[in-house]
Short mmCIF file of C-alpha atoms in Angstrom, two decimals:
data_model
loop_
_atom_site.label_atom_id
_atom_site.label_comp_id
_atom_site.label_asym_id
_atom_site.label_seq_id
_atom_site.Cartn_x
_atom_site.Cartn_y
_atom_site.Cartn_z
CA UNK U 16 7.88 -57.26 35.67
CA UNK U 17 11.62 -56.61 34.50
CA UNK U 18 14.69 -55.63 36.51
CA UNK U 19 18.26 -54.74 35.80
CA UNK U 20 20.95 -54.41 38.43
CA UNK U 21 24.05 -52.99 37.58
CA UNK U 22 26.21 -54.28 40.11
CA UNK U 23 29.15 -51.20 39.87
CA UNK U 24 28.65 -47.66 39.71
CA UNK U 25 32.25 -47.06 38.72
CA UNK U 26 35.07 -49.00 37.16
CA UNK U 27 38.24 -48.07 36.37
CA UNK U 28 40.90 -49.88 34.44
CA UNK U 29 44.48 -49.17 32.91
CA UNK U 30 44.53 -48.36 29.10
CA UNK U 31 45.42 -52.03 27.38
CA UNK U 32 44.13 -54.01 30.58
CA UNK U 33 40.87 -55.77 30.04
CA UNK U 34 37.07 -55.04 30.84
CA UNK U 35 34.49 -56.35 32.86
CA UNK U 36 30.94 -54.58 33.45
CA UNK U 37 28.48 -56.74 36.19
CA UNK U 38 25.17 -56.69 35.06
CA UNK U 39 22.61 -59.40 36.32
CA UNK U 40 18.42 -58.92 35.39
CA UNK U 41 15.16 -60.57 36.37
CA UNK U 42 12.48 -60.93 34.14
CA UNK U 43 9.14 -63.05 33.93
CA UNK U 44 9.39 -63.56 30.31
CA UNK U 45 12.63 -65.02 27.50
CA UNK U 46 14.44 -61.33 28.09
CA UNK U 47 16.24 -59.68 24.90
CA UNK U 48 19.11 -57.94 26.49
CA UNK U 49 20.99 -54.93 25.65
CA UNK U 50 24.02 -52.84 26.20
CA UNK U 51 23.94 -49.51 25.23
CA UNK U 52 27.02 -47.07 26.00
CA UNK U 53 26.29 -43.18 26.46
CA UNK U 54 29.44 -40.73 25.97
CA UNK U 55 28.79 -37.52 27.23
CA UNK U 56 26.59 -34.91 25.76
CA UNK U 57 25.46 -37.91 23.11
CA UNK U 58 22.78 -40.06 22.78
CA UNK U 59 23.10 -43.58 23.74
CA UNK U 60 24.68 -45.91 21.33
CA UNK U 61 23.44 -49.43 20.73
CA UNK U 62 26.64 -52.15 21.65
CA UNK U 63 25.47 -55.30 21.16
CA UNK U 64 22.27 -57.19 22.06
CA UNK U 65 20.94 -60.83 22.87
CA UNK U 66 17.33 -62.11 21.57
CA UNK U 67 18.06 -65.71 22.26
CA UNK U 68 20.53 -66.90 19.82
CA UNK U 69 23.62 -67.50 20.70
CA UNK U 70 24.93 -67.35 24.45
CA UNK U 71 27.89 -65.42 23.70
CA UNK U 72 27.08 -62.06 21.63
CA UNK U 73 29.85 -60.10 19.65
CA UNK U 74 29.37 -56.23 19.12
CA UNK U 75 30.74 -53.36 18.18
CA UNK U 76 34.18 -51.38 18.90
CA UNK U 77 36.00 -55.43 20.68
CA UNK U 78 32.95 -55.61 23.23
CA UNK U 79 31.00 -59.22 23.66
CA UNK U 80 28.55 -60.13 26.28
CA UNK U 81 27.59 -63.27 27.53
CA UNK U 82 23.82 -64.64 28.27
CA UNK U 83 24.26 -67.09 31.34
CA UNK U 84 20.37 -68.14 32.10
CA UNK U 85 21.10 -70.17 35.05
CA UNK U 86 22.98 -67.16 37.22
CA UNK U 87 20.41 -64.38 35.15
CA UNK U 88 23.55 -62.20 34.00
CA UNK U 89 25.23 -60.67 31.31
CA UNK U 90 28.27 -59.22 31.64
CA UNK U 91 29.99 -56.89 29.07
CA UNK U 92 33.67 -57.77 28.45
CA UNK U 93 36.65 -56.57 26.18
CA UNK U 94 40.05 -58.05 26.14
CA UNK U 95 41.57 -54.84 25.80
CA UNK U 96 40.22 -50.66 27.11
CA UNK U 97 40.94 -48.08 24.75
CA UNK U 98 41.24 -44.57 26.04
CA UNK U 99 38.02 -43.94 24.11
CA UNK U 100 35.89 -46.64 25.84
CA UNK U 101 35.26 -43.83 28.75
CA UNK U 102 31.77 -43.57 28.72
CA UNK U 103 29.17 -44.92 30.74
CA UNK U 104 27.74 -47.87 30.03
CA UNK U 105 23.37 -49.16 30.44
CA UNK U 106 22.83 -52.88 30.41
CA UNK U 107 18.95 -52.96 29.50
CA UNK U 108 16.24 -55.51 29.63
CA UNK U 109 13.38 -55.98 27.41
CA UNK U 110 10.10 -58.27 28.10
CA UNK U 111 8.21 -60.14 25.19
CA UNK U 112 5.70 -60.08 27.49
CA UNK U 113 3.92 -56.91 26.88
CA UNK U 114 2.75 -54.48 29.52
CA UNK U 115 3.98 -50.80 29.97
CA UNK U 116 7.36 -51.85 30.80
CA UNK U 117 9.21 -50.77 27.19
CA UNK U 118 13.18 -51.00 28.00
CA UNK U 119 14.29 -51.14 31.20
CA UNK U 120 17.64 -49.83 32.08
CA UNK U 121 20.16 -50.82 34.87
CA UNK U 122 21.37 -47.46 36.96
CA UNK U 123 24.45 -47.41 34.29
CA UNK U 124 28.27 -48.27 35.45
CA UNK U 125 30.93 -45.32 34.75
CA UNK U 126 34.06 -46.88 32.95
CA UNK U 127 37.12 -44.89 33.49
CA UNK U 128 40.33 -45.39 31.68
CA UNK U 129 43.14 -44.66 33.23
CA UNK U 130 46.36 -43.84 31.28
CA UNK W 12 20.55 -42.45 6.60
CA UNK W 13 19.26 -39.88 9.03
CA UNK W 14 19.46 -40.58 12.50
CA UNK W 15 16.50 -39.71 15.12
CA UNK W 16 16.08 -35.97 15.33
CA UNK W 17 15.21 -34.24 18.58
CA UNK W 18 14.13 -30.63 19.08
CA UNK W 19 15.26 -28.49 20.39
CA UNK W 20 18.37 -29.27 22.30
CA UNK W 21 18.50 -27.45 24.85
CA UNK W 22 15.73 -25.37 26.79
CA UNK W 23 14.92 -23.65 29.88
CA UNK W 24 11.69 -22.94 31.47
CA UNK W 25 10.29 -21.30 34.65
CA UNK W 26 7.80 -23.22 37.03
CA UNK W 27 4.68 -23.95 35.88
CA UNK W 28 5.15 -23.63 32.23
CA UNK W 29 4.27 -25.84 29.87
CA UNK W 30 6.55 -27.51 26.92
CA UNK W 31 6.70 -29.44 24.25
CA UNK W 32 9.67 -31.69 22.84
CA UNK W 33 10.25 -32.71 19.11
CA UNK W 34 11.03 -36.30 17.65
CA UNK W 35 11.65 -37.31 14.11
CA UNK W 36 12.01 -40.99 14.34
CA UNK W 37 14.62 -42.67 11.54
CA UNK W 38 12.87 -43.35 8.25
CA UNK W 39 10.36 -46.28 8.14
CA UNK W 40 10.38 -46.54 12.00
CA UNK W 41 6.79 -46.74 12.96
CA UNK W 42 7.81 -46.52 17.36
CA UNK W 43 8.86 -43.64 19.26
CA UNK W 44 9.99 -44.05 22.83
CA UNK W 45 10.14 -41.44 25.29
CA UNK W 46 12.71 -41.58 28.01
CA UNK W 47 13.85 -39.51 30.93
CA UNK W 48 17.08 -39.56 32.24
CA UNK W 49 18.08 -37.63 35.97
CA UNK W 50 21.28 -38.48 37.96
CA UNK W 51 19.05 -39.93 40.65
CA UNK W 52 16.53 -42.15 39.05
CA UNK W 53 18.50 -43.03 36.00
CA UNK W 54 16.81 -43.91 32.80
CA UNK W 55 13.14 -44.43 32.72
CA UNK W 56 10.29 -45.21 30.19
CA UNK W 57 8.06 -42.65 29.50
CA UNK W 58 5.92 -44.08 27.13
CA UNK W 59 5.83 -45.41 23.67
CA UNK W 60 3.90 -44.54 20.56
CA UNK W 61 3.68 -47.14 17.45
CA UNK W 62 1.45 -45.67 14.26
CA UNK W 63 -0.18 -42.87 16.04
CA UNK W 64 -1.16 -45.22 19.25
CA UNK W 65 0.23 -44.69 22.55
CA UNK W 66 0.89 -48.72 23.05
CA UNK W 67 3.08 -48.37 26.40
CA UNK W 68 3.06 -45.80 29.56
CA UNK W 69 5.23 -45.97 32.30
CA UNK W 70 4.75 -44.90 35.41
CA UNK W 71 4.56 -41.16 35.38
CA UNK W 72 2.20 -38.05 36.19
CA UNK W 73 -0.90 -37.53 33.86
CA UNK W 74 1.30 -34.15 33.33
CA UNK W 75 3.42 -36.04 31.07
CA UNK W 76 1.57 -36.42 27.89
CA UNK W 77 2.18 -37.24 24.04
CA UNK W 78 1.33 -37.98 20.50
CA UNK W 79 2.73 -39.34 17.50
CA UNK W 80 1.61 -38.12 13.79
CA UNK W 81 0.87 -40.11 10.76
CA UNK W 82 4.45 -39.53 9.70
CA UNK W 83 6.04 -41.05 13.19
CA UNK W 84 6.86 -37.80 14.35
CA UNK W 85 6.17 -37.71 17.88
CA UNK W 86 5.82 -34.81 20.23
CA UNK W 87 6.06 -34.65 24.07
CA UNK W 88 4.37 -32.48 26.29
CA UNK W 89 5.00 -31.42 29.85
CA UNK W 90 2.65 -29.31 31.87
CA UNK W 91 2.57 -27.24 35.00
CA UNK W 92 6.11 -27.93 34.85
CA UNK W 93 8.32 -28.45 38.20
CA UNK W 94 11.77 -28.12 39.36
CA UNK W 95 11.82 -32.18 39.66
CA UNK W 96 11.00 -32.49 35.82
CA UNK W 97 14.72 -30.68 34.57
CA UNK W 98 15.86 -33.60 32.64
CA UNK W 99 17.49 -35.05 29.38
CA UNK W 100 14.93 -36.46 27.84
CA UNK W 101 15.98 -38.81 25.04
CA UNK W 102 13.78 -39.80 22.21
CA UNK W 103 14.14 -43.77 20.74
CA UNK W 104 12.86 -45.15 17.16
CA UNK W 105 13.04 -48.48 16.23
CA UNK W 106 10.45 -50.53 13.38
CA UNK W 107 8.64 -52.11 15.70
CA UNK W 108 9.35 -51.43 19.07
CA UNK W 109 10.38 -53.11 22.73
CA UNK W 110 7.53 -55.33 22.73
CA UNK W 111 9.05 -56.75 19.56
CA UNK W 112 12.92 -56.89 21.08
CA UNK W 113 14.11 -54.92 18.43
CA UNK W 114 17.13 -52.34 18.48
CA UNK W 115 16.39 -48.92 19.36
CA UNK W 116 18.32 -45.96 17.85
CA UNK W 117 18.54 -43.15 20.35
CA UNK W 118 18.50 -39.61 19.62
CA UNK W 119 20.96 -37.07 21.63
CA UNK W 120 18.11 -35.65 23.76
CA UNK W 121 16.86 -32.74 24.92
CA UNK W 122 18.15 -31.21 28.17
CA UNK W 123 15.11 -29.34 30.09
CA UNK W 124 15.89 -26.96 32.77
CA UNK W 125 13.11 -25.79 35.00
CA UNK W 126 13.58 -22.31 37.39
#
């Protein structure tokens, strides 16, 4: 079985200030992990993604992630928030293992920019 | 390239109705996902369809029911509908699906409203 645990339901940061989303997962097989962001009314948008390549994983729009085995997290971080990084954000878990899990998403963490 | 296509967009429905939901997967993506997504329970799996074969099934009622045609299109029914089941339910393509890690393209969803 997977897990994802999204350890904030809100964050809010100052526009320029950087950006830290807490996202630690258990799974009992090599996990690909994802972040996805959802803005509203639209569908979710794939960030980046880790399949167990490099540790640290560079995506789209300044966001990069980083795979850390031995605490089972990975947090999504930019050095700088952009008014238009309010969205929420899903990190997501997927097993090679089979079984009727398909993606598994965390409970999603609202960012909020603040002007 | 189109993106995935879901149909329609919006709908509303009384209690005990039935419906079905639209999704036309990107080109040359042979998996569908189905996901629901509430304010209390988040984003979960459905199930997941890969050339015509329902391959994954989360844990839901046997009221939740699909299919997927020999050109990916996949359709998602919902009978005896209930207040609990008013939704966005978000279609996901990719070329081979979550058992295979790879990166799922989501379409915007369809938002179901039961009365």
């Amino acid at each position: 079985a997977q897990s994802v645990t999204q350890l904030d339901s809100h964050v809010s940061v100052s526009e320029g200030t950087p950006v830290l989303l807490r996202c630690n997962y258990s799974s009992s097989y090599s996990p690909s992990l994802f972040w996805y962001v959802q803005h509203p009314n639209k569908g979710l948008q794939l960030l980046l993604k880790y399949t167990s390549a490099a540790t640290l994983v560079k995506g789209i729009n300044g966001f990069e992630a980083e795979f850390k085995k031995s605490e089972t997290s990975f947090h999504l971080t930019k050095p700088s928030a952009h008014m238009s990084d309010a969205a929420e954000y899903f990190c997501v878990v997927s097993g090679a293992g089979g079984g009727a899990d398909g993606l598994t998403f965390g409970k999603g963490t609202h960012l909020i920019i603040q002007p | 390239k189109a993106g995935v296509t879901q149909t329609p967009r919006y709908l509303i429905k009384t209690r005990g109705q039935q419906v079905t939901l639209s999704c036309s997967p990107i080109s040359g993506h042979r998996s569908v996902s189905w996901y629901q997504q509430t304010p209390g329970q988040g984003l979960q799996f459905l199930f997941e369809y890969f050339s015509e074969t329902q391959r994954n099934k989360g844990n839901f009622p046997g009221r939740f029911s699909g299919r997927q045609f020999s050109n990916s299109r996949s359709e998602m029914n919902v009978s005896t509908l209930e207040l609990g089941d008013s939704a966005l339910y978000l279609c996901a393509s990719s070329r081979q699906g979550a058992l295979k890690n790879t990166e799922a393209f989501f379409g915007q969803g369809t938002r179901l409203t039961v009365v």
